[in-house]
Protein backbone atom coordinates (compact mmCIF):
# COMPACT_ATOMS: atom_id res chain seq x y z
CA UNK A 1 0.00 0.00 0.00
CA UNK A 2 1.23 3.51 -0.82
CA UNK A 3 0.79 5.99 2.05
CA UNK A 4 2.00 9.60 2.08
CA UNK A 5 3.45 11.66 4.94
CA UNK A 6 -0.04 12.79 6.01
CA UNK A 7 -1.43 9.28 6.30
CA UNK A 8 -3.36 9.49 3.02
CA UNK A 9 -3.55 6.29 0.99
CA UNK A 10 -2.52 6.90 -2.63
CA UNK A 11 -4.50 4.50 -4.79
CA UNK A 12 -5.32 6.71 -7.81
CA UNK A 13 -3.03 7.58 -10.73
CA UNK A 14 -3.89 10.09 -13.42
CA UNK A 15 -1.94 9.42 -16.61
CA UNK A 16 -1.55 12.11 -19.24
CA UNK A 17 -0.91 10.21 -22.48
CA UNK A 18 -0.21 13.36 -24.50
CA UNK A 19 0.27 17.10 -23.94
CA UNK A 20 -1.28 17.83 -27.31
CA UNK A 21 -4.82 19.01 -27.73
CA UNK A 22 -7.21 19.91 -30.54
CA UNK A 23 -8.86 22.58 -28.32
CA UNK A 24 -7.45 25.85 -26.98
CA UNK A 25 -9.59 26.40 -23.88
CA UNK A 26 -9.08 29.87 -22.42
CA UNK A 27 -8.66 28.49 -18.88
CA UNK A 28 -6.06 25.90 -19.88
CA UNK A 29 -3.94 26.54 -22.97
CA UNK A 30 -5.20 29.62 -24.85
CA UNK A 31 -1.93 29.95 -26.80
CA UNK A 32 -0.33 27.01 -28.57
CA UNK A 33 2.89 26.12 -26.81
CA UNK A 34 5.75 27.09 -29.09
CA UNK A 35 7.29 23.65 -29.16
CA UNK A 36 5.70 20.28 -28.67
CA UNK A 37 7.80 17.53 -27.19
CA UNK A 38 9.43 15.43 -29.93
CA UNK A 39 7.87 11.95 -30.18
CA UNK A 40 10.99 10.22 -28.85
CA UNK A 41 10.64 12.14 -25.55
CA UNK A 42 7.17 10.77 -24.98
CA UNK A 43 6.72 7.50 -23.07
CA UNK A 44 5.47 4.62 -25.19
CA UNK A 45 2.36 2.77 -24.05
CA UNK A 46 4.64 -0.15 -23.13
CA UNK A 47 6.70 2.11 -20.85
CA UNK A 48 3.57 3.58 -19.26
CA UNK A 49 2.23 0.09 -18.69
CA UNK A 50 5.47 -1.06 -17.00
CA UNK A 51 5.05 1.78 -14.51
CA UNK A 52 1.31 1.28 -14.01
CA UNK A 53 1.75 -2.44 -13.45
CA UNK A 54 4.15 -1.62 -10.66
CA UNK A 55 1.70 0.90 -9.19
CA UNK A 56 -1.23 -1.54 -9.40
CA UNK A 57 0.87 -4.16 -7.65
CA UNK A 58 1.54 -1.54 -4.92
CA UNK A 59 -2.21 -1.08 -4.39
CA UNK A 60 -3.37 1.46 -7.00
CA UNK A 61 -7.04 0.79 -7.77
CA UNK A 62 -8.02 3.66 -10.04
CA UNK A 63 -6.38 4.84 -13.26
CA UNK A 64 -7.64 7.83 -15.20
CA UNK A 65 -6.34 8.50 -18.70
CA UNK A 66 -6.15 12.21 -19.48
CA UNK A 67 -4.08 14.75 -21.41
CA UNK A 68 -3.92 17.27 -23.29
CA UNK A 69 -6.63 15.52 -25.20
CA UNK A 70 -6.10 11.76 -24.72
CA UNK A 71 -8.09 10.86 -27.83
CA UNK A 72 -5.62 12.64 -30.13
CA UNK A 73 -3.06 9.94 -29.28
CA UNK A 74 -3.29 6.98 -31.67
CA UNK A 75 -4.55 3.57 -30.57
CA UNK A 76 -5.55 4.58 -27.05
CA UNK A 77 -7.94 1.62 -27.08
CA UNK A 78 -4.97 -0.78 -27.29
CA UNK A 79 -3.48 0.74 -24.12
CA UNK A 80 -6.86 0.53 -22.38
CA UNK A 81 -7.21 -3.11 -23.35
CA UNK A 82 -3.80 -3.98 -21.89
CA UNK A 83 -4.64 -2.25 -18.58
CA UNK A 84 -8.08 -3.78 -18.39
CA UNK A 85 -6.71 -7.26 -19.06
CA UNK A 86 -4.04 -6.85 -16.40
CA UNK A 87 -6.62 -6.11 -13.71
CA UNK A 88 -10.32 -6.50 -14.40
CA UNK A 89 -11.26 -4.76 -11.12
CA UNK A 90 -9.40 -1.55 -11.94
CA UNK A 91 -11.55 1.61 -11.96
CA UNK A 92 -10.45 2.51 -15.49
CA UNK A 93 -11.61 5.95 -16.59
CA UNK A 94 -10.97 8.66 -19.18
CA UNK A 95 -11.21 12.45 -19.07
CA UNK A 96 -11.83 13.99 -22.48
CA UNK A 97 -13.13 17.07 -24.24
CA UNK A 98 -15.58 14.74 -26.02
CA UNK A 99 -14.78 15.82 -29.58
CA UNK A 100 -13.76 12.37 -30.83
CA UNK A 101 -16.16 10.31 -28.72
CA UNK A 102 -18.74 9.88 -31.44
CA UNK A 103 -16.21 7.78 -33.36
CA UNK A 104 -14.35 6.32 -30.37
CA UNK A 105 -16.81 5.59 -27.53
CA UNK A 106 -17.81 2.12 -28.69
CA UNK A 107 -14.29 0.86 -29.33
CA UNK A 108 -13.12 2.26 -25.96
CA UNK A 109 -15.97 0.55 -24.13
CA UNK A 110 -15.17 -2.73 -25.89
CA UNK A 111 -11.52 -2.35 -24.87
CA UNK A 112 -12.56 -2.28 -21.19
CA UNK A 113 -13.01 1.42 -20.39
CA UNK A 114 -15.60 1.78 -17.61
CA UNK A 115 -16.13 5.50 -17.16
CA UNK A 116 -15.70 8.76 -19.02
CA UNK A 117 -15.72 12.33 -17.70
CA UNK A 118 -16.46 14.86 -20.42
CA UNK A 119 -15.82 18.61 -20.28
CA UNK A 120 -18.91 20.68 -21.07
CA UNK A 121 -18.81 24.36 -20.12
CA UNK A 122 -21.74 25.73 -22.11
CA UNK A 123 -24.77 24.79 -24.19
CA UNK A 124 -24.39 27.81 -26.46
CA UNK A 125 -22.54 27.50 -29.75
CA UNK A 126 -21.09 31.02 -29.66
CA UNK A 127 -19.96 30.70 -26.02
CA UNK A 128 -18.30 27.34 -26.80
CA UNK A 129 -16.48 29.07 -29.65
CA UNK A 130 -15.29 31.76 -27.23
CA UNK A 131 -14.10 29.25 -24.58
CA UNK A 132 -12.48 26.69 -26.88
CA UNK A 133 -11.51 29.11 -29.68
CA UNK A 134 -13.02 26.65 -32.15
CA UNK A 135 -16.56 25.69 -33.21
CA UNK A 136 -16.97 22.42 -31.31
CA UNK A 137 -20.28 22.25 -29.45
CA UNK A 138 -22.21 20.02 -31.85
CA UNK A 139 -19.46 17.38 -31.96
CA UNK A 140 -19.09 17.42 -28.16
CA UNK A 141 -22.85 16.96 -27.61
CA UNK A 142 -22.89 14.09 -30.13
CA UNK A 143 -19.93 12.58 -28.27
CA UNK A 144 -21.79 12.75 -24.94
CA UNK A 145 -24.83 11.01 -26.48
CA UNK A 146 -22.68 8.28 -27.98
CA UNK A 147 -20.83 7.61 -24.71
CA UNK A 148 -24.17 7.23 -22.90
CA UNK A 149 -25.53 5.06 -25.72
CA UNK A 150 -22.67 2.54 -25.61
CA UNK A 151 -23.10 2.15 -21.85
CA UNK A 152 -20.10 4.05 -20.46
CA UNK A 153 -20.68 5.68 -17.06
CA UNK A 154 -20.61 9.39 -17.88
CA UNK A 155 -19.95 12.50 -15.78
CA UNK A 156 -19.78 16.06 -17.07
CA UNK A 157 -17.21 18.65 -15.92
CA UNK A 158 -17.94 22.36 -16.13
CA UNK A 159 -15.43 25.12 -15.25
CA UNK A 160 -17.51 28.11 -14.16
CA UNK A 161 -16.22 31.57 -15.15
CA UNK A 162 -17.69 34.99 -14.29
CA UNK A 163 -19.42 36.73 -17.17
CA UNK A 164 -18.75 33.80 -19.53
CA UNK A 165 -20.87 30.80 -18.54
CA UNK A 166 -22.08 31.56 -15.00
CA UNK A 167 -25.54 32.38 -16.35
CA UNK A 168 -25.89 28.78 -17.59
CA UNK A 169 -25.43 26.87 -14.31
CA UNK A 170 -29.05 25.72 -13.96
CA UNK A 171 -29.38 25.10 -17.73
CA UNK A 172 -26.31 22.84 -17.64
CA UNK A 173 -27.64 21.09 -14.55
CA UNK A 174 -31.00 20.51 -16.29
CA UNK A 175 -29.24 19.20 -19.38
CA UNK A 176 -27.25 16.69 -17.29
CA UNK A 177 -30.37 15.74 -15.30
CA UNK A 178 -32.27 15.06 -18.55
CA UNK A 179 -29.46 12.83 -19.76
CA UNK A 180 -29.32 11.02 -16.42
CA UNK A 181 -25.65 11.85 -15.79
CA UNK A 182 -23.83 13.66 -12.98
CA UNK A 183 -22.48 17.16 -13.64
CA UNK A 184 -19.70 18.63 -11.50
CA UNK A 185 -19.11 22.38 -11.42
CA UNK A 186 -15.41 23.19 -11.03
CA UNK A 187 -13.95 26.32 -9.48
CA UNK A 188 -11.52 27.85 -11.99
CA UNK A 189 -7.97 27.25 -10.71
CA UNK A 190 -5.86 30.35 -11.25
CA UNK A 191 -3.04 29.46 -13.59
CA UNK A 192 -0.30 31.45 -15.30
CA UNK A 193 -1.03 29.70 -18.60
CA UNK A 194 -4.72 30.65 -18.59
CA UNK A 195 -6.13 33.65 -20.41
CA UNK A 196 -5.59 36.67 -18.17
CA UNK A 197 -8.65 38.12 -16.52
CA UNK A 198 -10.70 34.94 -16.02
CA UNK A 199 -12.60 35.26 -12.76
CA UNK A 200 -13.54 32.25 -10.68
CA UNK A 201 -17.06 31.63 -9.46
CA UNK A 202 -16.73 29.98 -6.07
CA UNK A 203 -18.70 27.03 -4.76
CA UNK A 204 -20.89 29.22 -2.55
CA UNK A 205 -22.02 31.29 -5.52
CA UNK A 206 -22.66 28.17 -7.62
CA UNK A 207 -24.80 26.65 -4.87
CA UNK A 208 -26.70 29.93 -4.42
CA UNK A 209 -27.53 29.96 -8.12
CA UNK A 210 -28.76 26.35 -8.03
CA UNK A 211 -30.85 27.12 -4.94
CA UNK A 212 -32.86 29.67 -6.96
CA UNK A 213 -34.42 26.69 -8.71
CA UNK A 214 -33.89 23.59 -6.56
CA UNK A 215 -33.72 22.35 -2.96
CA UNK A 216 -30.80 20.08 -2.26
CA UNK A 217 -28.79 18.54 0.56
CA UNK A 218 -25.10 17.79 0.84
CA UNK A 219 -24.05 14.13 0.78
CA UNK A 220 -21.28 12.66 2.91
CA UNK A 221 -17.89 13.26 1.20
CA UNK A 222 -16.15 10.13 -0.07
CA UNK A 223 -12.51 9.78 -1.09
CA UNK A 224 -13.06 11.92 -4.20
CA UNK A 225 -12.16 15.42 -5.33
CA UNK A 226 -15.83 16.33 -5.62
CA UNK A 227 -18.46 17.12 -3.00
CA UNK A 228 -21.89 15.81 -3.98
CA UNK A 229 -25.39 17.21 -3.45
CA UNK A 230 -28.81 15.59 -3.92
CA UNK A 231 -31.90 17.41 -5.24
CA UNK A 232 -35.30 16.59 -3.74
CA UNK A 233 -36.05 14.39 -6.76
CA UNK A 234 -32.90 12.31 -6.16
CA UNK A 235 -30.68 13.79 -8.90
CA UNK A 236 -27.03 14.15 -7.78
CA UNK A 237 -24.60 16.88 -8.87
CA UNK A 238 -21.11 17.79 -7.66
CA UNK A 239 -18.82 20.71 -6.91
CA UNK A 240 -15.02 20.67 -7.08
CA UNK A 241 -13.67 23.40 -4.83
CA UNK A 242 -9.86 23.31 -4.64
CA UNK A 243 -9.90 26.71 -2.86
CA UNK A 244 -11.62 25.20 0.15
CA UNK A 245 -9.69 24.59 3.34
CA UNK A 246 -10.37 20.84 3.54
CA UNK A 247 -10.19 19.98 -0.20
CA UNK A 248 -6.81 18.26 -0.08
CA UNK A 249 -7.53 16.20 3.04
CA UNK A 250 -8.96 13.39 0.96
CA UNK A 251 -6.29 13.55 -1.78
CA UNK A 252 -5.49 10.03 -2.98
CA UNK A 253 -3.70 10.71 -6.26
CA UNK A 254 -0.46 11.37 -8.10
CA UNK A 255 0.11 12.05 -11.78
CA UNK A 256 2.27 10.62 -14.58
CA UNK A 257 2.95 12.91 -17.55
CA UNK A 258 3.42 11.83 -21.17
CA UNK A 259 7.08 12.87 -20.93
CA UNK A 260 7.70 10.51 -18.00
CA UNK A 261 7.49 12.78 -14.95
CA UNK A 262 5.69 11.85 -11.76
CA UNK A 263 3.95 14.82 -10.15
CA UNK A 264 3.02 14.78 -6.46
CA UNK A 265 0.52 17.67 -6.64
CA UNK A 266 -1.42 19.52 -9.32
CA UNK A 267 -0.49 22.95 -7.92
CA UNK A 268 3.29 22.70 -7.53
CA UNK A 269 5.96 22.45 -10.23
CA UNK A 270 7.92 19.73 -8.41
CA UNK A 271 8.31 16.55 -10.47
CA UNK A 272 10.33 13.31 -10.56
CA UNK A 273 11.74 11.86 -13.77
CA UNK A 274 10.89 8.18 -14.07
CA UNK A 275 11.55 7.84 -17.81
CA UNK A 276 15.18 6.82 -17.53
CA UNK A 277 14.42 4.02 -15.09
CA UNK A 278 11.58 2.77 -17.31
CA UNK A 279 13.70 2.90 -20.49
CA UNK A 280 16.46 0.93 -18.76
CA UNK A 281 13.81 -1.49 -17.45
CA UNK A 282 15.16 -0.78 -13.97
CA UNK A 283 11.96 -1.63 -12.09
CA UNK A 284 13.65 -1.49 -8.69
CA UNK A 285 14.66 2.13 -9.35
CA UNK A 286 11.19 2.96 -10.70
CA UNK A 287 9.65 1.56 -7.51
CA UNK A 288 12.02 3.73 -5.42
CA UNK A 289 11.01 6.85 -7.36
CA UNK A 290 7.32 6.00 -6.93
CA UNK A 291 7.77 5.72 -3.18
CA UNK A 292 9.71 9.04 -3.07
CA UNK A 293 6.92 10.85 -4.92
CA UNK A 294 4.29 9.53 -2.53
CA UNK A 295 6.44 10.30 0.51
CA UNK A 296 6.98 13.89 -0.67
CA UNK A 297 3.38 14.73 -1.53
CA UNK A 298 2.53 18.16 -0.10
CA UNK A 299 -0.26 18.46 2.43
CA UNK A 300 -2.29 20.91 0.34
CA UNK A 301 -2.23 23.29 -2.59
CA UNK A 302 -1.65 27.03 -2.44
CA UNK A 303 -4.86 27.98 -4.26
CA UNK A 304 -6.25 27.96 -0.74
CA UNK A 305 -3.79 30.80 -0.06
CA UNK A 306 -5.10 32.57 -3.18
CA UNK A 307 -1.82 31.99 -5.05
CA UNK A 308 -1.46 31.29 -8.79
CA UNK A 309 0.04 28.05 -10.10
CA UNK A 310 2.41 27.92 -13.06
CA UNK A 311 1.98 24.18 -13.53
CA UNK A 312 0.37 23.62 -16.96
CA UNK A 313 -2.88 21.65 -16.82
CA UNK A 314 -2.33 20.19 -20.28
CA UNK A 315 0.92 18.57 -19.04
CA UNK A 316 -0.39 17.24 -15.72
CA UNK A 317 -3.74 16.18 -17.15
CA UNK A 318 -5.65 18.31 -14.67
N1 LIG B 1 -6.83 20.73 -7.40
C1 LIG B 1 -7.13 19.52 -7.85
N2 LIG B 1 -8.01 19.39 -8.85
C2 LIG B 1 -8.28 18.16 -9.28
C3 LIG B 1 -7.70 17.01 -8.73
N3 LIG B 1 -8.18 15.92 -9.38
C4 LIG B 1 -9.03 16.38 -10.29
N4 LIG B 1 -9.09 17.73 -10.24
C5 LIG B 1 -9.88 18.60 -11.09
O1 LIG B 1 -11.20 18.16 -11.06
C6 LIG B 1 -11.75 18.25 -12.34
C7 LIG B 1 -12.37 16.91 -12.73
O2 LIG B 1 -11.39 15.92 -12.80
P1 LIG B 1 -11.61 14.53 -13.53
O3 LIG B 1 -10.54 14.39 -14.56
O4 LIG B 1 -13.00 14.43 -14.00
O5 LIG B 1 -11.28 13.45 -12.41
P2 LIG B 1 -11.96 13.06 -11.02
O6 LIG B 1 -12.63 14.25 -10.44
O7 LIG B 1 -10.96 12.37 -10.19
O8 LIG B 1 -13.06 12.03 -11.50
P3 LIG B 1 -13.87 10.88 -10.70
O9 LIG B 1 -12.98 9.69 -10.68
O10 LIG B 1 -15.07 10.66 -11.57
O11 LIG B 1 -14.21 11.42 -9.36
C8 LIG B 1 -10.64 18.70 -13.27
O12 LIG B 1 -10.75 20.07 -13.47
C9 LIG B 1 -9.41 18.42 -12.53
O13 LIG B 1 -8.38 19.29 -12.85
C10 LIG B 1 -6.77 17.20 -7.70
O14 LIG B 1 -6.18 16.26 -7.17
N5 LIG B 1 -6.52 18.47 -7.30
C1 LIG C 1 -6.50 19.42 -18.66
S1 LIG C 1 -8.03 18.66 -19.12
C2 LIG C 1 -7.47 17.18 -19.94
C3 LIG C 1 -8.56 16.27 -20.46
C4 LIG C 1 -9.42 16.80 -21.60
N1 LIG C 1 -8.68 17.49 -22.58
C5 LIG C 1 -10.55 17.62 -21.05
O1 LIG C 1 -10.58 18.83 -21.30
O2 LIG C 1 -11.41 17.05 -20.39
C6 LIG C 1 -8.63 17.96 -17.58
C7 LIG C 1 -9.56 18.84 -16.79
O3 LIG C 1 -8.89 20.00 -16.38
C8 LIG C 1 -9.82 21.06 -16.34
N2 LIG C 1 -9.10 22.33 -16.32
C9 LIG C 1 -8.15 22.78 -17.17
N3 LIG C 1 -7.68 23.98 -16.79
C10 LIG C 1 -8.35 24.31 -15.66
C11 LIG C 1 -8.32 25.43 -14.77
N4 LIG C 1 -7.48 26.44 -14.96
N5 LIG C 1 -9.14 25.42 -13.70
C12 LIG C 1 -9.98 24.38 -13.48
N6 LIG C 1 -10.04 23.29 -14.27
C13 LIG C 1 -9.25 23.26 -15.35
C14 LIG C 1 -10.65 20.82 -17.57
O4 LIG C 1 -11.88 21.45 -17.52
C15 LIG C 1 -10.81 19.31 -17.54
O5 LIG C 1 -11.95 18.93 -16.80
S1 LIG D 1 -8.96 21.67 -20.91
FE1 LIG D 1 -8.65 19.81 -22.09
S2 LIG D 1 -9.60 20.31 -24.06
FE2 LIG D 1 -9.28 22.24 -23.07
S3 LIG D 1 -7.29 22.93 -23.85
FE3 LIG D 1 -6.96 21.86 -21.89
S4 LIG D 1 -6.42 19.82 -22.48
FE4 LIG D 1 -7.43 20.76 -24.24
S1 LIG E 1 -4.19 20.20 -5.02
FE1 LIG E 1 -2.55 18.70 -4.69
S2 LIG E 1 -2.81 17.87 -2.62
FE2 LIG E 1 -4.71 18.99 -3.18
S3 LIG E 1 -6.08 17.43 -3.99
FE3 LIG E 1 -4.98 18.27 -5.76
S4 LIG E 1 -3.13 17.01 -6.03
FE4 LIG E 1 -3.99 16.58 -4.00
Short mmCIF file of C-alpha atoms and ligand atoms in Angstrom, two decimals, residues 12 14 62 64 66 91 93 95 115 117 155 157 159 184 186 189 224-226 228 240 242 247 251 253 255 266-267 301 303 313 317-318, ligand 1:
data_model
loop_
_atom_site.label_atom_id
_atom_site.label_comp_id
_atom_site.label_asym_id
_atom_site.label_seq_id
_atom_site.Cartn_x
_atom_site.Cartn_y
_atom_site.Cartn_z
CA UNK A 12 -5.32 6.71 -7.81
CA UNK A 14 -3.89 10.09 -13.42
CA UNK A 62 -8.02 3.66 -10.04
CA UNK A 64 -7.64 7.83 -15.20
CA UNK A 66 -6.15 12.21 -19.48
CA UNK A 91 -11.55 1.61 -11.96
CA UNK A 93 -11.61 5.95 -16.59
CA UNK A 95 -11.21 12.45 -19.07
CA UNK A 115 -16.13 5.50 -17.16
CA UNK A 117 -15.72 12.33 -17.70
CA UNK A 155 -19.95 12.50 -15.78
CA UNK A 157 -17.21 18.65 -15.92
CA UNK A 159 -15.43 25.12 -15.25
CA UNK A 184 -19.70 18.63 -11.50
CA UNK A 186 -15.41 23.19 -11.03
CA UNK A 189 -7.97 27.25 -10.71
CA UNK A 224 -13.06 11.92 -4.20
CA UNK A 225 -12.16 15.42 -5.33
CA UNK A 226 -15.83 16.33 -5.62
CA UNK A 228 -21.89 15.81 -3.98
CA UNK A 240 -15.02 20.67 -7.08
CA UNK A 242 -9.86 23.31 -4.64
CA UNK A 247 -10.19 19.98 -0.20
CA UNK A 251 -6.29 13.55 -1.78
CA UNK A 253 -3.70 10.71 -6.26
CA UNK A 255 0.11 12.05 -11.78
CA UNK A 266 -1.42 19.52 -9.32
CA UNK A 267 -0.49 22.95 -7.92
CA UNK A 301 -2.23 23.29 -2.59
CA UNK A 303 -4.86 27.98 -4.26
CA UNK A 313 -2.88 21.65 -16.82
CA UNK A 317 -3.74 16.18 -17.15
CA UNK A 318 -5.65 18.31 -14.67
N1 LIG B 1 -6.83 20.73 -7.40
C1 LIG B 1 -7.13 19.52 -7.85
N2 LIG B 1 -8.01 19.39 -8.85
C2 LIG B 1 -8.28 18.16 -9.28
C3 LIG B 1 -7.70 17.01 -8.73
N3 LIG B 1 -8.18 15.92 -9.38
C4 LIG B 1 -9.03 16.38 -10.29
N4 LIG B 1 -9.09 17.73 -10.24
C5 LIG B 1 -9.88 18.60 -11.09
O1 LIG B 1 -11.20 18.16 -11.06
C6 LIG B 1 -11.75 18.25 -12.34
C7 LIG B 1 -12.37 16.91 -12.73
O2 LIG B 1 -11.39 15.92 -12.80
P1 LIG B 1 -11.61 14.53 -13.53
O3 LIG B 1 -10.54 14.39 -14.56
O4 LIG B 1 -13.00 14.43 -14.00
O5 LIG B 1 -11.28 13.45 -12.41
P2 LIG B 1 -11.96 13.06 -11.02
O6 LIG B 1 -12.63 14.25 -10.44
O7 LIG B 1 -10.96 12.37 -10.19
O8 LIG B 1 -13.06 12.03 -11.50
P3 LIG B 1 -13.87 10.88 -10.70
O9 LIG B 1 -12.98 9.69 -10.68
O10 LIG B 1 -15.07 10.66 -11.57
O11 LIG B 1 -14.21 11.42 -9.36
C8 LIG B 1 -10.64 18.70 -13.27
O12 LIG B 1 -10.75 20.07 -13.47
C9 LIG B 1 -9.41 18.42 -12.53
O13 LIG B 1 -8.38 19.29 -12.85
C10 LIG B 1 -6.77 17.20 -7.70
O14 LIG B 1 -6.18 16.26 -7.17
N5 LIG B 1 -6.52 18.47 -7.30
#
